[in-house]
Amino acid sequence: MERNDGMKALVKAQAAPGLWAERRPVPEVGPDDVLIRINKTGICGTDIHIWNWDDWAQRTVPVGLITGHEFAGEIVELGEDVTDLTIGQRCSGEGHLIGKTSRQSRAGKFHLDPETRGIGVNEPGAFAEYLRLPAFNVVPLPDAIDDEIGSILDPLGNAVHNALSFDLVGEDVLVTGAGPIGIMAAAVARHVGARHVVITDLNPDRLALAGQVADVVPVNPMEEDLASVASRLKLKQGFDVGLEMSGSQAALDQMVEALVMGGRIALLGIPPGKSPVDWSRIVFKAVTIKGVYGREIFETWYKMIAMLENGLDVRRVITHRFPVADFEKAFEVMRGGSSGKVVLDWR
Ligand code: NAD
Ligand code: ZN
C-alpha cells in the first residue's frame, strides 16, 4: 500500500520562521474517525502567524505540528463505528475539535464549547496528504461544490457566520477590511439582500479585488470619508449594520461613527492587542456589538452550502493556485498582503 511509506506534510519543524516539508506516518484512525485524502488546501492568515512564528504562534503551536486547517478531500478509510459516511465521499470539515461535556456543547451550541482545539494549531492539521478527523466534523460536499471551493469553506464560513449575525435584508451594510474574509462577507451580504454594501480598505489591490468578487462599493477611507460615501449613496442617517473584518481600531472607530442610532456590529477582526474604545459613543448610539468566532457548528455550514448551490459565487476571491511543491512561493504571495485566497494542490 502506498500509504505505508508515510505521507508528505508541511510541518512547524523548528522554533523559527518557516514551514518545512517532511515525511510523516499516515495517521491511524480511531473507531469514530475517518481518514481523508487531501486534494486542496487554503492558506489562512493563521498559517501566516504560524509561519512568521510570532508571539501568539510561539505561545500556542507545538513545534513538530503538522499545520493547516482549510481543506477539501475524499474519505479513504472509516473507523469501525462510523456508519453514516462512505469511502469515496468528497468532503471538507470543521477544523474545531469540540468536547462533548461542557454546558454549551450539551445544549447543542458546539461552536461555544470552551474546550475547542483546532487542527493545524493545537492538533495535527490538513497540510498533509492525509488527515484524520472525527466523523462528527466531516462535511460532505455536493457535486456543485468542487475541491477548490471546498478548500475555502472554513474562511467562507467565518464570513457567513459574521454576515448572518444580523438581518441584512434591505439594510445598508458597512464592511471594514477587504481581506479574503471581508470580501466574502460583503458578497454574502449582497447575496442575502442588503441594499448597499460598502467595503473599506487602505490597500488598493484589496479594494480592486473586492470589486471583482462582488457588487459592492469599495472605499479607501484615506481618500473619501464615510459620511461623504453615505451622502453619495443617499443614506438618510448612516449604515444599519457593520461587519468589522480588519482588526483595526481606526476602522472600528469609523464604523461606530458611520452607524445609525441603534446600529449593529458583528466583530470578527482580531486587533493585535488591547485598543482604546470610545464606549460612550457606543452607549449614546445604543449600538449592539456581537463578537463572532469560528463557524456555527453546523448551521453555518448548512447555510453556506445552500447559498453556494443557489448562486453565491466567491470563486474570484481565489487569486493564486500552486502545487504543494511550491508552498514557499505560495506563502510568499500570502505574506505580501495583497492576494486573495491562495490554494495549494496536493494531488
Ligand atoms: P487580512 O489581514 O487578509 O485582511 C484584513 C484587511 O484589513 C487587510 O486588507 C488590511 O489592509 C485591512 N485594513 C487594515 N486597516 C484598515 C482600516 N483602518 N480600514 C479598513 N481596512 C483596514 O485578514 P482576513 O484573513 O481577511 O481576516 C480578517 C480578520 O478576521 C483578521 O483580523 C483575522 O485575524 C480575523 N479572523 C477572525 C476569525 C474569527 O473566528 N473571529 C477567523 C479568521 C480570521
Ligand atoms: Zn482559516
Short mmCIF file of C-alpha atoms and ligand atoms in Angstrom, two decimals:
data_model
loop_
_atom_site.label_atom_id
_atom_site.label_comp_id
_atom_site.label_asym_id
_atom_site.label_seq_id
_atom_site.Cartn_x
_atom_site.Cartn_y
_atom_site.Cartn_z
CA MET A 1 0.00 0.00 0.00
CA GLU A 2 1.37 3.42 -0.93
CA ARG A 3 0.36 4.74 2.49
CA ASN A 4 2.99 2.50 4.13
CA ASP A 5 5.81 4.83 3.10
CA GLY A 6 4.23 7.69 5.01
CA MET A 7 2.99 10.97 3.67
CA LYS A 8 4.20 14.41 2.74
CA ALA A 9 3.27 17.18 5.25
CA LEU A 10 4.05 20.83 5.95
CA VAL A 11 5.40 20.89 9.48
CA LYS A 12 6.37 23.57 12.00
CA ALA A 13 9.58 21.62 12.45
CA GLN A 14 11.65 24.34 14.12
CA ALA A 15 11.00 27.21 16.52
CA ALA A 16 11.82 29.73 13.78
CA PRO A 17 10.06 31.40 10.84
CA GLY A 18 9.04 28.99 8.07
CA LEU A 19 7.40 25.64 7.47
CA TRP A 20 9.21 22.50 6.42
CA ALA A 21 8.09 19.77 4.01
CA GLU A 22 8.68 16.48 5.83
CA ARG A 23 7.53 12.87 5.62
CA ARG A 24 5.27 11.74 8.45
CA PRO A 25 3.42 8.50 9.18
CA VAL A 26 -0.14 8.39 7.85
CA PRO A 27 -2.41 8.90 10.90
CA GLU A 28 -4.25 5.88 12.30
CA VAL A 29 -7.97 6.27 12.66
CA GLY A 30 -9.84 5.59 15.90
CA PRO A 31 -13.31 4.00 15.94
CA ASP A 32 -15.11 7.35 15.46
CA ASP A 33 -12.67 8.90 12.96
CA VAL A 34 -12.25 8.93 9.23
CA LEU A 35 -9.09 9.25 7.14
CA ILE A 36 -9.32 11.93 4.45
CA ARG A 37 -7.01 12.07 1.44
CA ILE A 38 -6.36 15.79 0.97
CA ASN A 39 -6.87 17.25 -2.51
CA LYS A 40 -6.70 21.03 -1.94
CA THR A 41 -5.89 23.27 0.99
CA GLY A 42 -6.31 27.00 1.59
CA ILE A 43 -3.69 29.15 3.28
CA CYS A 44 -5.14 31.21 6.14
CA GLY A 45 -3.93 34.32 7.95
CA THR A 46 -3.46 31.98 10.93
CA ASP A 47 -0.97 29.93 8.90
CA ILE A 48 0.96 33.14 8.24
CA HIS A 49 1.17 33.81 12.01
CA ILE A 50 2.49 30.25 12.38
CA TRP A 51 4.95 30.68 9.52
CA ASN A 52 6.18 34.01 10.96
CA TRP A 53 6.44 32.40 14.43
CA ASP A 54 5.06 35.50 16.16
CA ASP A 55 4.30 35.74 19.89
CA TRP A 56 0.86 34.14 19.52
CA ALA A 57 2.27 31.22 17.49
CA GLN A 58 5.11 30.65 19.96
CA ARG A 59 2.63 30.51 22.84
CA THR A 60 0.12 28.31 21.00
CA VAL A 61 1.63 25.96 18.43
CA PRO A 62 3.78 22.98 19.46
CA VAL A 63 7.00 22.56 17.47
CA GLY A 64 6.64 19.50 15.24
CA LEU A 65 2.97 20.10 14.47
CA ILE A 66 1.51 19.45 11.01
CA THR A 67 -0.12 22.79 10.16
CA GLY A 68 -3.17 23.80 8.06
CA HIS A 69 -6.92 23.70 8.65
CA GLU A 70 -8.63 24.69 5.37
CA PHE A 71 -9.11 21.61 3.19
CA ALA A 72 -11.12 19.52 0.79
CA GLY A 73 -10.55 15.87 0.07
CA GLU A 74 -12.03 12.42 -0.07
CA ILE A 75 -12.71 9.81 2.60
CA VAL A 76 -10.42 6.79 2.16
CA GLU A 77 -10.91 4.95 5.47
CA LEU A 78 -13.69 4.68 8.04
CA GLY A 79 -13.31 3.99 11.77
CA GLU A 80 -15.13 0.84 12.86
CA ASP A 81 -18.03 2.73 14.47
CA VAL A 82 -18.60 5.16 11.59
CA THR A 83 -21.81 4.20 9.84
CA ASP A 84 -23.13 7.37 8.22
CA LEU A 85 -20.28 8.12 5.80
CA THR A 86 -18.84 6.20 2.88
CA ILE A 87 -15.43 5.65 1.34
CA GLY A 88 -15.03 7.90 -1.70
CA GLN A 89 -17.23 10.64 -0.23
CA ARG A 90 -15.84 14.08 -1.14
CA CYS A 91 -15.76 16.34 1.90
CA SER A 92 -14.48 19.33 3.76
CA GLY A 93 -14.83 19.59 7.51
CA GLU A 94 -14.96 21.66 10.65
CA GLY A 95 -11.44 22.10 11.97
CA HIS A 96 -12.53 22.92 15.52
CA LEU A 97 -12.49 19.71 17.56
CA ILE A 98 -15.01 20.14 20.33
CA GLY A 99 -15.61 18.44 23.66
CA LYS A 100 -18.99 16.97 24.47
CA THR A 101 -19.19 17.71 28.20
CA SER A 102 -19.44 21.48 28.55
CA ARG A 103 -22.80 23.13 29.21
CA GLN A 104 -22.64 24.76 25.77
CA SER A 105 -21.97 21.50 23.91
CA ARG A 106 -24.68 19.68 25.81
CA ALA A 107 -27.05 22.48 24.78
CA GLY A 108 -26.06 21.88 21.14
CA LYS A 109 -24.07 25.13 20.89
CA PHE A 110 -20.96 23.32 19.76
CA HIS A 111 -19.23 26.46 18.47
CA LEU A 112 -19.26 27.90 22.01
CA ASP A 113 -17.51 24.93 23.61
CA PRO A 114 -14.65 26.36 25.71
CA GLU A 115 -12.55 23.21 25.26
CA THR A 116 -12.29 23.57 21.48
CA ARG A 117 -8.97 22.55 19.92
CA GLY A 118 -8.02 23.47 16.38
CA ILE A 119 -6.47 21.22 13.76
CA GLY A 120 -3.29 22.79 12.40
CA VAL A 121 -2.99 24.93 15.56
CA ASN A 122 -3.21 22.58 18.56
CA GLU A 123 -3.73 19.21 16.82
CA PRO A 124 -2.26 17.66 13.63
CA GLY A 125 -3.55 19.57 10.63
CA ALA A 126 -4.55 19.35 6.99
CA PHE A 127 -1.33 20.40 5.23
CA ALA A 128 -0.63 16.74 4.54
CA GLU A 129 -1.58 14.02 2.10
CA TYR A 130 -3.87 12.52 4.74
CA LEU A 131 -5.84 13.94 7.65
CA ARG A 132 -7.50 12.09 10.49
CA LEU A 133 -10.75 13.78 11.52
CA PRO A 134 -13.63 12.76 13.81
CA ALA A 135 -16.51 11.66 11.59
CA PHE A 136 -18.63 14.18 13.50
CA ASN A 137 -16.58 17.02 11.95
CA VAL A 138 -16.91 15.86 8.34
CA VAL A 139 -19.00 17.99 5.99
CA PRO A 140 -19.86 16.10 2.77
CA LEU A 141 -19.59 18.18 -0.40
CA PRO A 142 -22.33 18.17 -3.03
CA ASP A 143 -21.22 17.86 -6.68
CA ALA A 144 -21.90 21.57 -7.20
CA ILE A 145 -19.01 22.45 -4.85
CA ASP A 146 -15.62 21.48 -6.28
CA ASP A 147 -12.49 20.86 -4.20
CA GLU A 148 -11.15 24.35 -4.77
CA ILE A 149 -14.24 25.99 -3.24
CA GLY A 150 -14.36 23.14 -0.72
CA SER A 151 -10.90 24.16 0.48
CA ILE A 152 -12.04 27.69 1.38
CA LEU A 153 -15.27 26.80 3.18
CA ASP A 154 -13.59 27.40 6.55
CA PRO A 155 -12.94 31.13 5.90
CA LEU A 156 -16.14 31.46 3.88
CA GLY A 157 -17.81 30.04 6.99
CA ASN A 158 -16.25 32.82 9.10
CA ALA A 159 -17.67 35.31 6.62
CA VAL A 160 -21.11 33.66 6.57
CA HIS A 161 -21.25 33.38 10.37
CA ASN A 162 -20.41 37.05 10.66
CA ALA A 163 -22.67 38.30 7.86
CA LEU A 164 -25.68 36.29 9.05
CA SER A 165 -25.33 37.58 12.64
CA PHE A 166 -27.93 40.25 11.91
CA ASP A 167 -30.82 40.55 9.46
CA LEU A 168 -29.38 42.25 6.36
CA VAL A 169 -32.45 42.27 4.11
CA GLY A 170 -32.87 45.79 2.75
CA GLU A 171 -30.18 47.12 5.09
CA ASP A 172 -27.22 49.34 4.32
CA VAL A 173 -24.09 47.44 5.32
CA LEU A 174 -20.57 48.66 6.01
CA VAL A 175 -17.75 46.10 5.87
CA THR A 176 -14.37 47.29 7.16
CA GLY A 177 -11.37 45.30 5.86
CA ALA A 178 -11.27 43.83 2.36
CA GLY A 179 -9.17 40.80 3.19
CA PRO A 180 -10.48 37.49 1.83
CA ILE A 181 -12.93 37.13 4.72
CA GLY A 182 -14.24 40.71 4.50
CA ILE A 183 -14.70 40.40 0.75
CA MET A 184 -16.59 37.12 1.12
CA ALA A 185 -18.76 38.63 3.89
CA ALA A 186 -19.59 41.52 1.56
CA ALA A 187 -20.55 39.02 -1.17
CA VAL A 188 -22.80 37.21 1.32
CA ALA A 189 -24.43 40.49 2.43
CA ARG A 190 -25.19 41.25 -1.20
CA HIS A 191 -26.47 37.71 -1.83
CA VAL A 192 -28.92 37.80 1.09
CA GLY A 193 -30.43 41.11 0.06
CA ALA A 194 -28.64 44.09 1.60
CA ARG A 195 -29.38 47.36 -0.25
CA HIS A 196 -25.93 48.97 -0.27
CA VAL A 197 -22.74 47.16 0.66
CA VAL A 198 -19.74 49.43 1.21
CA ILE A 199 -16.34 47.85 1.89
CA THR A 200 -13.30 49.76 3.12
CA ASP A 201 -9.60 49.03 2.99
CA LEU A 202 -6.39 51.04 2.80
CA ASN A 203 -4.86 48.68 0.24
CA PRO A 204 -5.90 49.48 -3.36
CA ASP A 205 -5.22 45.90 -4.53
CA ARG A 206 -7.66 44.59 -1.95
CA LEU A 207 -10.31 47.16 -2.91
CA ALA A 208 -9.92 46.23 -6.58
CA LEU A 209 -10.32 42.54 -5.71
CA ALA A 210 -13.47 43.29 -3.68
CA GLY A 211 -14.98 44.97 -6.75
CA GLN A 212 -14.17 41.91 -8.86
CA VAL A 213 -15.71 39.41 -6.44
CA ALA A 214 -18.96 41.14 -5.53
CA ASP A 215 -21.27 44.01 -6.40
CA VAL A 216 -20.01 46.31 -3.66
CA VAL A 217 -18.85 49.91 -3.26
CA PRO A 218 -15.11 49.82 -2.48
CA VAL A 219 -13.88 52.82 -0.45
CA ASN A 220 -10.46 53.90 0.72
CA PRO A 221 -11.20 55.89 3.90
CA MET A 222 -7.91 57.80 3.44
CA GLU A 223 -9.38 59.21 0.23
CA GLU A 224 -13.08 59.58 0.97
CA ASP A 225 -14.68 59.74 4.41
CA LEU A 226 -17.64 57.54 5.17
CA ALA A 227 -20.01 60.47 5.75
CA SER A 228 -19.46 61.56 2.15
CA VAL A 229 -19.93 57.96 0.93
CA ALA A 230 -23.21 57.79 2.88
CA SER A 231 -24.48 61.01 1.34
CA ARG A 232 -23.34 59.88 -2.14
CA LEU A 233 -25.49 56.75 -1.64
CA LYS A 234 -28.33 58.88 -0.23
CA LEU A 235 -28.36 57.15 3.14
CA LYS A 236 -30.52 59.24 5.49
CA GLN A 237 -28.67 58.56 8.75
CA GLY A 238 -25.87 56.11 8.11
CA PHE A 239 -25.22 52.39 7.90
CA ASP A 240 -27.54 49.95 9.65
CA VAL A 241 -25.11 47.09 10.14
CA GLY A 242 -21.30 46.98 10.39
CA LEU A 243 -19.18 43.90 9.74
CA GLU A 244 -15.72 44.55 11.21
CA MET A 245 -13.21 42.37 9.36
CA SER A 246 -9.91 44.26 9.67
CA GLY A 247 -8.89 44.11 13.33
CA SER A 248 -8.04 47.81 13.01
CA GLN A 249 -9.04 50.20 15.75
CA ALA A 250 -9.29 53.07 13.27
CA ALA A 251 -11.76 51.03 11.21
CA LEU A 252 -13.91 50.25 14.25
CA ASP A 253 -13.94 53.95 15.25
CA GLN A 254 -15.03 54.91 11.74
CA MET A 255 -17.68 52.22 11.80
CA VAL A 256 -19.23 53.40 15.08
CA GLU A 257 -19.23 56.94 13.73
CA ALA A 258 -20.89 55.89 10.46
CA LEU A 259 -23.68 53.79 12.02
CA VAL A 260 -27.31 54.79 12.60
CA MET A 261 -28.73 55.08 16.13
CA GLY A 262 -29.37 51.51 17.25
CA GLY A 263 -26.92 50.13 14.68
CA ARG A 264 -25.46 46.64 14.99
CA ILE A 265 -21.86 45.46 14.66
CA ALA A 266 -20.60 41.93 14.11
CA LEU A 267 -16.95 41.94 15.17
CA LEU A 268 -14.74 39.28 13.60
CA GLY A 269 -11.43 41.11 13.02
CA ILE A 270 -8.85 40.46 15.74
CA PRO A 271 -6.95 43.53 16.96
CA PRO A 272 -3.26 42.83 17.66
CA GLY A 273 -3.58 43.81 21.34
CA LYS A 274 -5.67 45.98 23.62
CA SER A 275 -7.04 49.05 21.90
CA PRO A 276 -8.86 52.04 23.39
CA VAL A 277 -12.56 52.20 22.53
CA ASP A 278 -14.83 55.23 22.86
CA TRP A 279 -17.50 53.39 24.85
CA SER A 280 -19.64 56.47 25.47
CA ARG A 281 -20.15 56.82 21.72
CA ILE A 282 -21.35 53.20 21.61
CA VAL A 283 -23.70 53.76 24.58
CA PHE A 284 -25.18 57.00 23.26
CA LYS A 285 -25.75 55.43 19.84
CA ALA A 286 -27.29 52.34 21.51
CA VAL A 287 -25.08 50.12 19.36
CA THR A 288 -25.21 46.32 19.70
CA ILE A 289 -21.84 44.55 19.29
CA LYS A 290 -21.53 40.81 18.80
CA GLY A 291 -18.16 39.02 18.89
CA VAL A 292 -18.02 36.34 16.21
CA TYR A 293 -15.64 33.39 16.40
CA GLY A 294 -15.33 30.46 14.03
CA ARG A 295 -18.43 28.97 12.45
CA GLU A 296 -21.69 27.80 13.99
CA ILE A 297 -21.38 24.03 14.02
CA PHE A 298 -23.09 23.05 11.76
CA GLU A 299 -25.69 25.67 10.93
CA THR A 300 -23.14 27.96 9.21
CA TRP A 301 -22.01 25.03 7.05
CA TYR A 302 -25.60 24.26 6.09
CA LYS A 303 -26.40 27.85 5.12
CA MET A 304 -23.11 28.34 3.27
CA ILE A 305 -23.58 25.22 1.14
CA ALA A 306 -27.20 26.16 0.44
CA MET A 307 -26.16 29.65 -0.69
CA LEU A 308 -23.35 28.28 -2.87
CA GLU A 309 -25.88 25.94 -4.50
CA ASN A 310 -28.14 28.92 -5.03
CA GLY A 311 -25.81 31.35 -6.82
CA LEU A 312 -23.42 32.72 -4.20
CA ASP A 313 -20.17 32.95 -6.16
CA VAL A 314 -16.90 33.68 -4.34
CA ARG A 315 -14.50 31.89 -6.70
CA ARG A 316 -12.74 35.06 -7.79
CA VAL A 317 -11.51 35.59 -4.23
CA ILE A 318 -9.04 32.77 -5.06
CA THR A 319 -6.23 34.68 -6.77
CA HIS A 320 -3.40 32.14 -6.69
CA ARG A 321 -3.06 28.38 -7.09
CA PHE A 322 0.16 26.42 -6.53
CA PRO A 323 1.19 22.77 -6.46
CA VAL A 324 2.26 21.90 -2.91
CA ALA A 325 5.87 21.56 -4.07
CA ASP A 326 5.81 25.36 -4.48
CA PHE A 327 4.46 26.04 -0.99
CA GLU A 328 7.25 28.54 -0.24
CA LYS A 329 6.16 30.68 -3.20
CA ALA A 330 2.54 30.37 -2.08
CA PHE A 331 3.38 31.60 1.41
CA GLU A 332 5.42 34.44 -0.05
CA VAL A 333 2.38 35.59 -2.03
CA MET A 334 0.14 35.38 1.06
CA ARG A 335 2.67 37.22 3.20
CA GLY A 336 2.67 40.04 0.62
CA GLY A 337 -0.79 41.01 1.91
CA SER A 338 -2.35 41.85 -1.44
CA SER A 339 -3.56 38.44 -2.59
CA GLY A 340 -6.96 36.91 -2.13
CA LYS A 341 -7.12 33.26 -1.10
CA VAL A 342 -4.13 31.11 -2.08
CA VAL A 343 -4.90 27.43 -2.70
CA LEU A 344 -2.40 24.54 -2.66
CA ASP A 345 -2.96 21.46 -4.80
CA TRP A 346 -1.87 18.20 -3.12
CA ARG A 347 -2.52 15.75 -5.98
P1 NAD B 1 -6.48 40.12 6.25
O1 NAD B 1 -5.40 40.53 7.16
O2 NAD B 1 -6.15 39.48 4.96
O3 NAD B 1 -7.44 41.36 5.95
C1 NAD B 1 -7.57 42.47 6.78
C2 NAD B 1 -7.69 43.69 5.87
O4 NAD B 1 -7.97 44.84 6.68
C3 NAD B 1 -6.41 43.99 5.09
O5 NAD B 1 -6.67 44.01 3.70
C4 NAD B 1 -5.99 45.37 5.61
O6 NAD B 1 -5.42 46.18 4.60
C5 NAD B 1 -7.34 45.93 6.06
N1 NAD B 1 -7.25 47.08 6.96
C6 NAD B 1 -6.26 47.41 7.85
N2 NAD B 1 -6.54 48.59 8.45
C7 NAD B 1 -7.73 49.00 7.94
C8 NAD B 1 -8.54 50.15 8.16
N3 NAD B 1 -8.17 51.11 9.04
N4 NAD B 1 -9.70 50.27 7.48
C9 NAD B 1 -10.07 49.32 6.59
N5 NAD B 1 -9.33 48.22 6.33
C10 NAD B 1 -8.18 48.07 7.01
O7 NAD B 1 -7.41 39.15 7.12
P2 NAD B 1 -8.55 38.07 6.76
O8 NAD B 1 -7.92 36.74 6.59
O9 NAD B 1 -9.47 38.56 5.69
O10 NAD B 1 -9.28 38.08 8.17
C11 NAD B 1 -9.96 39.25 8.60
C12 NAD B 1 -9.82 39.45 10.09
O11 NAD B 1 -10.53 38.43 10.79
C13 NAD B 1 -8.40 39.40 10.65
O12 NAD B 1 -8.29 40.36 11.71
C14 NAD B 1 -8.29 38.00 11.21
O13 NAD B 1 -7.35 37.91 12.25
C15 NAD B 1 -9.68 37.79 11.73
N6 NAD B 1 -10.17 36.41 11.80
C16 NAD B 1 -11.08 36.15 12.78
C17 NAD B 1 -11.65 34.90 12.87
C18 NAD B 1 -12.67 34.63 13.91
O14 NAD B 1 -13.08 33.49 14.06
N7 NAD B 1 -13.09 35.65 14.64
C19 NAD B 1 -11.30 33.88 11.95
C20 NAD B 1 -10.39 34.19 10.94
C21 NAD B 1 -9.84 35.45 10.86
ZN ZN B 2 -8.64 29.69 8.27
#
